[in-house]
Tab-separated table of C-alpha atoms and ligand atoms in Angstrom:
chain	number	residue	atom	x	y	z
A	1	MET	CA	-48.504	-17.871	10.886
A	2	PHE	CA	-45.353	-14.493	11.597
A	3	GLN	CA	-45.260	-11.987	9.061
A	4	ALA	CA	-42.177	-10.415	9.064
A	5	VAL	CA	-41.916	-6.924	8.858
A	6	HIS	CA	-39.066	-4.543	7.602
A	7	THR	CA	-39.668	-0.776	7.252
A	8	GLY	CA	-43.475	-1.676	6.324
A	9	ALA	CA	-42.348	-4.135	3.525
A	10	ARG	CA	-43.110	-7.693	3.375
A	11	VAL	CA	-39.325	-9.572	3.769
A	12	GLY	CA	-38.350	-12.455	1.987
A	13	ILE	CA	-38.545	-15.917	2.113
A	14	MET	CA	-35.694	-16.976	4.037
A	15	MET	CA	-35.469	-13.921	5.907
A	16	GLU	CA	-38.393	-14.491	7.195
A	17	GLU	CA	-37.600	-18.648	7.939
A	18	LEU	CA	-34.369	-17.442	9.725
A	19	ILE	CA	-36.604	-14.097	11.767
A	20	SER	CA	-38.764	-16.887	12.414
A	21	ARG	CA	-35.914	-19.219	13.784
A	22	ALA	CA	-33.912	-17.031	15.925
A	23	LEU	CA	-37.949	-16.191	17.539
A	24	ASP	CA	-38.886	-19.710	18.339
A	25	ALA	CA	-34.765	-19.873	20.220
A	26	ARG	CA	-35.635	-16.963	21.695
A	27	SER	CA	-38.189	-18.586	23.565
A	28	ARG	CA	-36.054	-21.811	24.539
A	29	ALA	CA	-33.324	-19.554	25.801
A	30	TYR	CA	-32.400	-20.214	29.725
A	31	ALA	CA	-31.767	-16.828	31.399
A	32	PRO	CA	-32.317	-17.458	34.755
A	33	TYR	CA	-29.946	-15.423	36.449
A	34	SER	CA	-29.659	-12.181	33.961
A	35	ARG	CA	-33.497	-12.913	32.587
A	36	PHE	CA	-32.267	-11.481	29.075
A	37	GLN	CA	-33.851	-14.148	26.775
A	38	VAL	CA	-31.639	-14.131	23.392
A	39	GLY	CA	-31.933	-16.426	20.046
A	40	ALA	CA	-30.032	-16.292	17.610
A	41	ALA	CA	-30.100	-18.775	14.149
A	42	LEU	CA	-28.423	-18.284	10.539
A	43	ARG	CA	-28.287	-19.617	7.141
A	44	CYS	CA	-25.615	-22.162	6.151
A	45	ASP	CA	-26.049	-23.628	2.370
A	46	GLY	CA	-29.714	-23.225	2.167
A	47	VAL	CA	-30.452	-24.369	5.865
A	48	VAL	CA	-30.889	-22.828	9.075
A	49	TYR	CA	-29.314	-23.189	12.645
A	50	SER	CA	-30.343	-22.081	15.717
A	51	GLY	CA	-29.338	-21.373	19.440
A	52	CYS	CA	-30.667	-19.959	22.892
A	53	ASN	CA	-27.661	-18.960	25.740
A	54	VAL	CA	-27.907	-20.783	28.293
A	55	GLU	CA	-26.917	-19.566	31.241
A	56	ASN	CA	-25.393	-21.140	34.241
A	57	ALA	CA	-25.120	-20.782	38.343
A	58	ALA	CA	-21.393	-20.190	38.066
A	59	TYR	CA	-21.975	-17.475	35.778
A	60	PRO	CA	-19.080	-16.913	33.086
A	61	LEU	CA	-19.835	-20.564	32.647
A	62	GLY	CA	-22.895	-18.628	29.933
A	63	THR	CA	-22.943	-19.867	26.710
A	64	CYS	CA	-23.804	-17.220	24.575
A	65	ALA	CA	-26.885	-17.959	21.704
A	66	GLU	CA	-24.820	-17.056	18.610
A	67	GLY	CA	-22.515	-19.234	20.225
A	68	GLY	CA	-25.408	-22.097	20.704
A	69	ALA	CA	-25.697	-21.960	16.206
A	70	ILE	CA	-23.079	-21.430	15.726
A	71	SER	CA	-22.659	-25.435	16.788
A	72	ALA	CA	-25.079	-26.680	15.585
A	73	MET	CA	-23.957	-25.585	12.356
A	74	VAL	CA	-21.069	-27.424	12.187
A	75	LEU	CA	-22.561	-30.415	14.187
A	76	GLY	CA	-24.925	-30.160	10.804
A	77	GLY	CA	-22.000	-30.401	8.822
A	78	GLY	CA	-21.671	-26.453	7.643
A	79	GLN	CA	-18.580	-23.862	7.836
A	80	ARG	CA	-20.222	-20.946	6.247
A	81	ILE	CA	-23.211	-18.775	7.586
A	82	GLU	CA	-24.456	-16.454	5.031
A	83	GLU	CA	-26.102	-14.459	7.025
A	84	ILE	CA	-27.133	-13.786	11.107
A	85	VAL	CA	-30.388	-12.801	13.071
A	86	ILE	CA	-29.655	-11.980	16.405
A	87	VAL	CA	-32.875	-10.997	18.934
A	88	GLY	CA	-32.609	-10.069	21.961
A	89	GLY	CA	-35.224	-8.140	24.725
A	90	GLY	CA	-36.743	-4.557	25.272
A	91	ASP	CA	-36.385	-2.105	22.004
A	92	GLN	CA	-32.250	-2.132	22.189
A	93	PRO	CA	-30.909	-4.194	19.506
A	94	CYS	CA	-28.601	-7.156	20.631
A	95	THR	CA	-25.475	-6.372	18.833
A	96	PRO	CA	-23.285	-9.587	19.347
A	97	CYS	CA	-20.911	-9.691	22.351
A	98	GLY	CA	-17.247	-9.170	21.350
A	99	GLY	CA	-16.655	-12.811	21.829
A	100	CYS	CA	-19.637	-14.387	19.674
A	101	ARG	CA	-18.172	-11.258	16.432
A	102	GLN	CA	-14.654	-13.399	16.795
A	103	LYS	CA	-16.926	-16.600	16.655
A	104	LEU	CA	-17.905	-15.445	13.396
A	105	ARG	CA	-15.636	-14.103	12.091
A	106	GLU	CA	-14.210	-17.404	11.623
A	107	PHE	CA	-17.051	-18.611	9.190
A	108	GLY	CA	-17.956	-15.375	8.099
A	109	GLN	CA	-17.077	-13.659	6.296
A	110	PRO	CA	-16.161	-9.295	6.371
A	111	ASN	CA	-19.626	-8.016	3.963
A	112	LEU	CA	-21.511	-10.846	6.473
A	113	LYS	CA	-25.093	-9.441	7.524
A	114	VAL	CA	-25.847	-9.389	10.776
A	115	HIS	CA	-29.148	-8.385	11.300
A	116	MET	CA	-30.655	-7.759	14.922
A	117	ILE	CA	-34.172	-7.982	15.302
A	118	SER	CA	-36.892	-6.410	17.941
A	119	PRO	CA	-38.728	-9.616	19.903
A	120	LYS	CA	-41.863	-8.838	17.252
A	121	GLY	CA	-40.127	-10.086	14.637
A	122	GLU	CA	-38.628	-6.201	13.554
A	123	ILE	CA	-35.515	-5.395	11.996
A	124	LEU	CA	-33.800	-2.485	14.730
A	125	LEU	CA	-29.870	-2.785	12.747
A	126	THR	CA	-28.583	-4.347	10.166
A	127	ARG	CA	-24.645	-4.580	10.357
A	128	THR	CA	-22.135	-5.954	8.163
A	129	LEU	CA	-19.340	-8.661	9.852
A	130	ALA	CA	-16.235	-6.162	9.281
A	131	GLU	CA	-18.232	-2.847	10.656
A	132	LEU	CA	-18.642	-4.336	13.769
A	133	LEU	CA	-15.312	-5.826	14.004
A	134	PRO	CA	-12.915	-4.605	11.786
A	135	ASP	CA	-9.341	-5.503	10.759
A	136	ALA	CA	-10.667	-9.129	12.616
A	137	PHE	CA	-7.910	-11.266	12.930
A	138	GLY	CA	-8.981	-14.352	11.588
A	139	PRO	CA	-8.427	-17.809	9.675
A	140	ASP	CA	-6.723	-15.860	7.361
A	141	ASN	CA	-4.152	-14.543	9.334
A	142	LEU	CA	-2.853	-17.390	10.168
A	143	GLY	CA	-1.327	-18.241	7.095
B	201	THU	N1	-25.710	-12.601	25.134
B	201	THU	C1	-25.961	-13.406	23.758
B	201	THU	O1	-26.584	-14.704	24.201
B	201	THU	N2	-25.512	-12.996	22.864
B	201	THU	C2	-24.984	-12.100	22.728
B	201	THU	O2	-24.690	-11.586	21.550
B	201	THU	C3	-24.967	-10.595	24.072
B	201	THU	C4	-25.365	-11.096	25.656
B	201	THU	C5	-26.801	-13.216	25.908
B	201	THU	C6	-25.218	-14.059	27.683
B	201	THU	C7	-26.353	-13.935	28.696
B	201	THU	O3	-26.788	-15.380	28.752
B	201	THU	C8	-27.318	-12.566	28.539
B	201	THU	O4	-27.472	-11.889	27.550
B	201	THU	C9	-27.369	-11.032	29.367
B	201	THU	O5	-25.347	-11.015	28.796
């Protein structure tokens, strides 16, 4: 069984599940154009939802892994992201793109933890949504 690693210590069961689901989602990514496969797994009401990037020959129509996970959550009846793990390729953390940060804001609080992991399952970087998207425009701004 896959064992998640975080600075040498074993991570919690739910985090392990998020990591393993993100890695599995990444392995299913459809990314023949960029060849950059991404997986995302988020926790909502104790349930894990995942997504992968799906590209298109008409390049701008491709969708991100985070968006796929959010769609799965909404379809499953959830509306609040409690934690999310994102995995891309290489040693650099796959930080969510600008559009995905805004999508995360729709369903996540400013203190939402966003973990970026390596393809080996190691946590490379953890940021709050507020750090990734300061002074965000969100549902509250609409009054
Ligand atoms: N990608 C994601 O899925 N999530 C991100 O946050 C960053 C980028 C995808 C989009 C595209 O399919 C590929 O990575 C290269 O940009």
